[in-house]
């Protein structure tokens, strides 16, 4: 790896990369279940869902979150293919770069480069032999030269990488807002669920956004050639982890007089911690160091959900003779951490295997007492959050 002191490191060889993506493969398969359990037993969360359709609304959210997670998994598969032979072909640079101090995820530049590769995918595929031809050439090379056909293996990995990009359905740096109608399209006050996601450039983390909006305009939003492009641009420009949800929601409320934000939710997937790959601080560092002799146990993933809800709306002056509707957002002063973060509720979770969980329970560090723990059993099952 690169020398200490650098926040970005390159994995030293394909074996390290396979171990790295193997951890993510084990983690991501449980995240839908975790997303479904988050908020269960929380009366405030259940009350939010009840306002917009109860279980049906919860399932819509869950399906959207799962879709983004599947796209994230596919992006990781593509990156693993792209870098599969790096380090084995002398003319190639070192392999995948990850952020070891902030996120444990691939650095933002890796995601941006992948988007650039997608823009040129047709040219790359047109200039490469297909898989059948490459397999024939590899077999011929093995039989005639009695050697590993490294260059042909690299060509095959790149071919499959570009085919994966071609199939689409990836998680990119920007995944633009989309539209779900929650009410009768002919209603005087229509209701939508907008959803989008970003790969945060400052933190190198995937972040998912969900926004419930009530519309008092004349044209349904996704058919409005004036408002819908403006809404999409506005939301993407505000999708920064450094901005509080309260700031984002208020800005949206002020910029669109006939669109009323009722619920805004932000899901941070990560950071991922591992003694082998990251430089975490605090209690997790010692805990993962203690269990790192078992590779399957050397990881933990943070999963944080911020939720901001509107408590009520009021009409305020807008010029000499007119008024507009504005939202009053619910900030519970009895929950200082949430109020300081500019949200109604802040739900912090940690996903980790059995061994580090047992060490965490034994040591009981104060900063983790209010964090919900999801434990992955040795058989791969997910134990209920504790």
Coordinates of C-alpha atoms in Angstrom, one line a residue:
X1 CA 0.0 0.0 0.0
X2 CA 1.0 3.6 -0.3
X3 CA 3.0 5.2 2.6
X4 CA 1.2 6.2 5.9
X5 CA -0.1 9.7 6.0
X6 CA -1.9 9.5 2.7
X7 CA -5.7 9.2 3.1
X8 CA -6.0 7.3 -0.2
X9 CA -4.3 4.0 -0.6
X10 CA -4.1 1.5 -3.5
X11 CA -4.6 -2.1 -2.8
X12 CA -1.3 -3.9 -3.4
X13 CA -2.5 -6.9 -5.4
X14 CA -5.5 -8.8 -6.9
X15 CA -5.7 -11.0 -3.8
X16 CA -6.1 -8.0 -1.5
X17 CA -8.7 -6.6 -3.9
X18 CA -10.7 -9.8 -3.8
X19 CA -10.6 -9.9 0.0
X20 CA -11.7 -6.2 0.0
X21 CA -14.7 -6.7 -2.3
X22 CA -15.5 -10.0 -0.6
X23 CA -16.2 -8.0 2.6
X24 CA -18.6 -5.7 0.7
X25 CA -20.3 -8.7 -0.9
X26 CA -21.1 -10.1 2.6
X27 CA -22.2 -6.7 3.9
X28 CA -24.5 -5.5 1.1
X29 CA -26.6 -8.7 1.0
X30 CA -27.9 -7.9 4.5
X31 CA -28.6 -4.2 4.0
X32 CA -32.1 -4.5 2.6
X33 CA -33.1 -6.5 5.7
X34 CA -31.4 -3.9 7.9
X35 CA -33.3 -1.1 6.1
X36 CA -36.5 -3.0 6.7
X37 CA -35.8 -3.3 10.4
X38 CA -34.8 0.3 10.9
X39 CA -37.6 2.1 12.5
X40 CA -39.5 -1.0 13.7
X41 CA -40.7 -0.4 17.2
X42 CA -40.1 3.3 16.8
X43 CA -43.5 4.8 17.1
X44 CA -42.5 8.1 15.5
X45 CA -41.2 6.3 12.4
X46 CA -44.4 4.2 12.2
X47 CA -46.4 7.4 12.5
X48 CA -44.5 9.0 9.6
X49 CA -45.2 6.0 7.4
X50 CA -48.9 6.0 8.4
X51 CA -49.4 9.5 7.1
X52 CA -48.4 8.4 3.6
X53 CA -49.8 4.9 3.3
X54 CA -48.4 2.9 6.1
X55 CA -47.0 -0.5 5.1
X56 CA -47.4 0.2 1.4
X57 CA -45.4 3.5 1.7
X58 CA -42.7 1.6 3.8
X59 CA -42.4 -1.0 1.1
X60 CA -42.0 1.6 -1.6
X61 CA -39.1 3.1 0.3
X62 CA -37.6 -0.3 0.9
X63 CA -37.8 -1.3 -2.7
X64 CA -36.1 2.0 -3.8
X65 CA -33.3 1.6 -1.2
X66 CA -32.8 -2.0 -2.3
X67 CA -32.5 -0.9 -5.9
X68 CA -29.8 1.6 -5.0
X69 CA -28.0 -1.1 -3.0
X70 CA -28.1 -3.5 -6.0
X71 CA -26.7 -0.8 -8.2
X72 CA -24.0 -0.2 -5.7
X73 CA -23.1 -3.9 -5.6
X74 CA -23.0 -3.9 -9.4
X75 CA -20.7 -0.9 -9.4
X76 CA -18.3 -2.8 -7.0
X77 CA -18.4 -5.8 -9.3
X78 CA -17.5 -3.6 -12.3
X79 CA -14.6 -2.0 -10.3
X80 CA -13.3 -5.5 -9.3
X81 CA -13.3 -6.6 -12.9
X82 CA -11.6 -3.4 -14.1
X83 CA -8.7 -3.9 -11.6
X84 CA -8.6 -7.7 -11.6
X85 CA -5.3 -8.0 -13.4
X86 CA -3.6 -4.9 -12.2
X87 CA -0.3 -5.7 -10.6
X88 CA 0.1 -8.8 -12.9
X89 CA 0.6 -6.8 -16.1
X90 CA 3.8 -4.8 -15.8
X91 CA 2.6 -1.8 -17.8
X92 CA -0.4 -1.2 -15.5
X93 CA -0.4 1.1 -12.5
X94 CA -1.3 -0.2 -9.0
X95 CA -4.8 -1.4 -8.4
X96 CA -8.0 0.1 -6.9
X97 CA -7.7 3.2 -4.7
X98 CA -9.7 3.4 -1.5
X99 CA -10.2 6.0 1.2
X100 CA -8.7 4.4 4.3
X101 CA -9.4 7.2 6.8
X102 CA -12.9 8.6 6.1
X103 CA -15.0 5.9 4.5
X104 CA -13.2 2.6 3.6
X105 CA -14.9 2.8 0.2
X106 CA -13.4 3.3 -3.2
X107 CA -12.3 7.0 -3.7
X108 CA -14.7 9.3 -5.5
X109 CA -12.3 9.5 -8.5
X110 CA -12.8 5.7 -9.2
X111 CA -16.5 6.3 -9.6
X112 CA -16.0 9.3 -11.8
X113 CA -13.5 7.4 -14.0
X114 CA -16.1 4.6 -14.3
X115 CA -18.6 7.1 -15.7
X116 CA -16.1 8.3 -18.2
X117 CA -15.5 4.7 -19.3
X118 CA -19.2 4.3 -19.8
X119 CA -19.3 7.2 -22.1
X120 CA -16.8 5.4 -24.4
X121 CA -18.1 1.9 -23.8
X122 CA -19.2 1.2 -27.4
X123 CA -15.9 2.2 -28.9
X124 CA -14.0 -0.1 -26.4
X125 CA -16.2 -3.1 -27.1
X126 CA -16.0 -2.5 -30.9
X127 CA -12.2 -2.6 -30.7
X128 CA -11.9 -5.7 -28.5
X129 CA -12.3 -9.4 -29.5
X130 CA -15.4 -11.0 -28.0
X131 CA -15.2 -13.4 -25.1
X132 CA -15.4 -16.5 -27.3
X133 CA -12.4 -15.3 -29.4
X134 CA -10.4 -14.4 -26.3
X135 CA -11.0 -17.9 -24.7
X136 CA -9.8 -19.6 -27.9
X137 CA -6.7 -17.5 -27.9
X138 CA -6.0 -18.3 -24.2
X139 CA -6.4 -22.0 -24.8
X140 CA -4.0 -21.8 -27.8
X141 CA -1.5 -19.8 -25.8
X142 CA -1.6 -22.3 -22.9
X143 CA -1.1 -25.3 -25.2
X144 CA 1.6 -23.8 -27.3
X145 CA 3.6 -21.7 -24.8
X146 CA 3.0 -23.7 -21.6
X147 CA 2.6 -20.4 -19.8
X148 CA -0.1 -18.3 -18.2
X149 CA -1.7 -16.0 -20.9
X150 CA -1.6 -12.9 -18.6
X151 CA -2.2 -10.3 -21.3
X152 CA -5.1 -12.2 -22.7
X153 CA -6.6 -12.6 -19.2
X154 CA -6.3 -8.9 -18.8
X155 CA -8.0 -8.3 -22.1
X156 CA -10.8 -10.7 -21.0
X157 CA -11.3 -8.8 -17.7
X158 CA -11.6 -5.5 -19.5
X159 CA -14.0 -7.0 -22.0
X160 CA -16.3 -8.2 -19.1
X161 CA -15.8 -4.9 -17.4
X162 CA -17.1 -2.9 -20.4
X163 CA -20.0 -5.4 -20.9
X164 CA -21.0 -4.8 -17.3
X165 CA -21.0 -1.1 -17.9
X166 CA -23.0 -1.6 -21.0
X167 CA -25.7 -3.4 -19.1
X168 CA -26.3 -0.2 -17.1
X169 CA -28.0 -0.3 -13.6
X170 CA -24.9 1.1 -11.9
X171 CA -24.5 3.5 -8.9
X172 CA -22.8 6.6 -10.3
X173 CA -21.5 9.8 -8.7
X174 CA -24.9 11.3 -9.4
X175 CA -28.1 9.3 -9.7
X176 CA -30.6 11.9 -10.7
X177 CA -34.0 12.4 -9.0
X178 CA -36.9 10.1 -10.0
X179 CA -40.6 10.4 -9.3
X180 CA -43.1 8.1 -7.6
X181 CA -46.8 9.2 -7.4
X182 CA -48.4 8.5 -4.1
X183 CA -51.8 10.0 -4.6
X184 CA -54.5 10.5 -7.3
X185 CA -52.9 12.5 -10.1
X186 CA -56.1 14.5 -10.4
X187 CA -56.2 15.5 -6.8
X188 CA -56.0 19.2 -5.9
X189 CA -53.1 18.5 -3.6
X190 CA -51.0 15.7 -5.1
X191 CA -48.3 13.8 -3.2
X192 CA -45.0 12.4 -4.6
X193 CA -42.0 10.5 -3.3
X194 CA -38.8 11.8 -5.0
X195 CA -35.7 9.7 -4.7
X196 CA -32.1 10.1 -5.8
X197 CA -28.6 9.2 -4.7
X198 CA -25.0 10.5 -4.8
X199 CA -21.5 9.2 -4.2
X200 CA -20.4 12.0 -1.9
X201 CA -17.2 13.5 -3.2
X202 CA -16.0 14.8 0.2
X203 CA -16.5 11.6 2.1
X204 CA -16.3 8.9 -0.7
X205 CA -19.6 7.5 0.6
X206 CA -22.9 6.5 -1.1
X207 CA -25.8 8.5 0.1
X208 CA -29.5 7.9 -0.6
X209 CA -32.2 10.6 -0.4
X210 CA -36.0 10.2 -0.1
X211 CA -38.3 13.3 -0.2
X212 CA -42.1 13.3 0.2
X213 CA -43.6 16.4 -1.5
X214 CA -47.1 17.8 -1.7
X215 CA -47.9 19.7 -4.8
X216 CA -50.4 22.5 -5.2
X217 CA -49.4 23.4 -8.7
X218 CA -51.6 23.0 -11.8
X219 CA -49.6 20.4 -13.7
X220 CA -48.3 17.1 -12.3
X221 CA -44.7 17.5 -11.5
X222 CA -43.0 15.0 -13.8
X223 CA -45.0 16.4 -16.8
X224 CA -44.2 20.0 -15.9
X225 CA -41.5 21.1 -18.4
X226 CA -40.6 24.2 -16.3
X227 CA -40.6 22.9 -12.7
X228 CA -39.4 19.2 -13.0
X229 CA -36.0 20.1 -14.6
X230 CA -35.5 22.9 -12.0
X231 CA -36.4 20.5 -9.1
X232 CA -33.9 17.9 -10.3
X233 CA -31.1 20.5 -10.7
X234 CA -31.9 22.0 -7.3
X235 CA -31.9 18.7 -5.5
X236 CA -28.6 17.5 -7.0
X237 CA -26.9 20.8 -6.2
X238 CA -28.0 20.5 -2.5
X239 CA -27.0 16.8 -2.1
X240 CA -24.0 17.4 0.1
X241 CA -23.4 15.6 3.4
X242 CA -22.0 18.8 4.8
X243 CA -25.5 20.4 4.5
X244 CA -28.0 19.7 7.3
X245 CA -31.4 18.3 6.2
X246 CA -33.0 21.3 7.7
X247 CA -31.0 23.6 5.3
X248 CA -31.9 21.4 2.3
X249 CA -35.6 21.3 3.1
X250 CA -35.9 25.0 3.9
X251 CA -34.1 25.9 0.7
X252 CA -36.4 23.7 -1.3
X253 CA -39.5 25.1 0.5
X254 CA -38.4 28.7 -0.3
X255 CA -37.5 28.1 -4.0
X256 CA -40.7 26.2 -5.0
X257 CA -43.8 28.0 -3.6
X258 CA -46.2 25.3 -4.7
X259 CA -44.1 22.3 -3.7
X260 CA -44.2 21.5 0.0
X261 CA -41.5 19.2 1.5
X262 CA -43.2 17.0 4.2
X263 CA -40.5 14.4 4.9
X264 CA -36.9 14.3 3.9
X265 CA -34.7 11.2 4.6
X266 CA -31.0 10.7 4.1
X267 CA -29.3 7.3 4.3
X268 CA -25.5 7.2 4.7
X269 CA -24.1 3.8 3.7
X270 CA -20.9 3.5 5.6
X271 CA -18.1 4.1 6.6
X272 CA -16.8 0.6 6.4
X273 CA -14.1 -0.3 8.9
X274 CA -11.5 -3.0 8.7
X275 CA -8.2 -3.5 10.5
X276 CA -6.6 -4.7 7.2
X277 CA -7.8 -1.9 5.0
X278 CA -8.7 1.2 7.0
X279 CA -7.2 3.4 9.8
X280 CA -10.2 3.9 12.2
X281 CA -9.8 5.6 15.5
X282 CA -11.4 5.0 18.9
X283 CA -12.7 1.7 20.3
X284 CA -13.3 0.1 16.9
X285 CA -9.6 0.2 16.1
X286 CA -8.8 -2.0 19.1
X287 CA -11.8 -4.3 18.6
X288 CA -11.1 -5.0 15.0
X289 CA -7.4 -5.4 15.6
X290 CA -8.2 -8.1 18.2
X291 CA -10.4 -10.1 15.8
X292 CA -8.4 -9.4 12.6
X293 CA -6.7 -12.9 12.7
X294 CA -10.1 -14.1 11.4
X295 CA -10.5 -12.4 8.0
X296 CA -14.3 -13.0 7.9
X297 CA -14.6 -11.1 11.2
X298 CA -12.5 -8.1 10.3
X299 CA -15.1 -5.6 9.3
X300 CA -17.9 -3.3 10.5
X301 CA -20.2 -1.0 8.6
X302 CA -22.0 2.1 9.8
X303 CA -25.5 2.7 8.6
X304 CA -27.1 6.1 9.5
X305 CA -30.6 7.4 8.7
X306 CA -31.5 11.0 9.2
X307 CA -35.2 12.0 9.0
X308 CA -36.7 15.5 9.0
X309 CA -40.5 15.8 9.1
X310 CA -42.8 18.8 8.9
X311 CA -44.7 19.5 12.0
X312 CA -47.2 21.8 10.3
X313 CA -47.4 24.6 7.7
X314 CA -48.3 28.2 7.9
X315 CA -49.0 31.0 5.5
X316 CA -46.5 33.9 5.4
X317 CA -46.5 37.2 3.5
X318 CA -45.1 37.1 -0.1
X319 CA -45.3 40.6 -1.3
X320 CA -48.0 43.3 -0.6
X321 CA -51.2 41.3 -1.1
X322 CA -50.2 37.6 -1.3
X323 CA -49.1 34.8 1.0
X324 CA -47.4 31.5 0.5
X325 CA -47.4 28.2 2.4
X326 CA -44.2 27.4 4.4
X327 CA -43.3 24.4 6.4
X328 CA -42.4 24.4 10.1
X329 CA -40.1 21.4 10.7
X330 CA -40.1 19.3 13.8
X331 CA -36.8 19.6 15.8
X332 CA -37.1 17.9 19.1
X333 CA -35.1 19.9 21.6
X334 CA -35.2 16.9 24.0
X335 CA -33.1 15.0 21.5
X336 CA -30.0 17.3 21.4
X337 CA -28.0 15.2 18.9
X338 CA -30.8 15.2 16.4
X339 CA -31.6 18.9 16.9
X340 CA -28.0 19.8 16.5
X341 CA -27.8 17.8 13.2
X342 CA -30.9 19.6 11.9
X343 CA -33.1 16.5 11.8
X344 CA -36.2 15.2 13.6
X345 CA -34.6 11.8 14.2
X346 CA -31.1 10.4 14.0
X347 CA -30.8 6.6 13.8
X348 CA -27.3 5.2 14.0
X349 CA -26.6 1.5 13.4
X350 CA -23.6 -0.7 13.1
X351 CA -23.4 -4.0 11.1
X352 CA -20.7 -6.4 12.3
X353 CA -19.9 -10.1 12.6
X354 CA -20.3 -12.1 15.8
X355 CA -16.7 -11.9 17.1
X356 CA -16.3 -8.1 17.0
X357 CA -19.8 -7.8 18.4
X358 CA -18.9 -10.0 21.4
X359 CA -15.8 -7.9 22.1
X360 CA -17.8 -4.7 21.7
X361 CA -20.4 -5.9 24.3
X362 CA -17.6 -6.9 26.7
X363 CA -15.9 -3.6 26.5
X364 CA -19.1 -1.5 26.4
X365 CA -17.6 1.8 25.2
X366 CA -19.8 4.8 25.9
X367 CA -20.0 6.1 22.3
X368 CA -21.7 2.9 21.1
X369 CA -24.4 2.4 23.7
X370 CA -27.0 4.3 21.7
X371 CA -26.0 2.6 18.4
X372 CA -28.2 -0.2 17.2
X373 CA -26.2 -3.3 16.4
X374 CA -27.0 -5.8 13.6
X375 CA -25.0 -9.0 14.0
X376 CA -24.1 -11.3 11.1
X377 CA -23.9 -14.8 12.3
X378 CA -21.3 -17.4 11.3
X379 CA -23.9 -19.0 9.0
X380 CA -24.5 -15.7 7.3
X381 CA -27.8 -15.1 8.9
X382 CA -28.6 -11.6 10.3
X383 CA -29.6 -11.4 13.9
X384 CA -32.1 -8.8 15.0
X385 CA -30.7 -5.4 15.9
X386 CA -29.6 -5.2 19.5

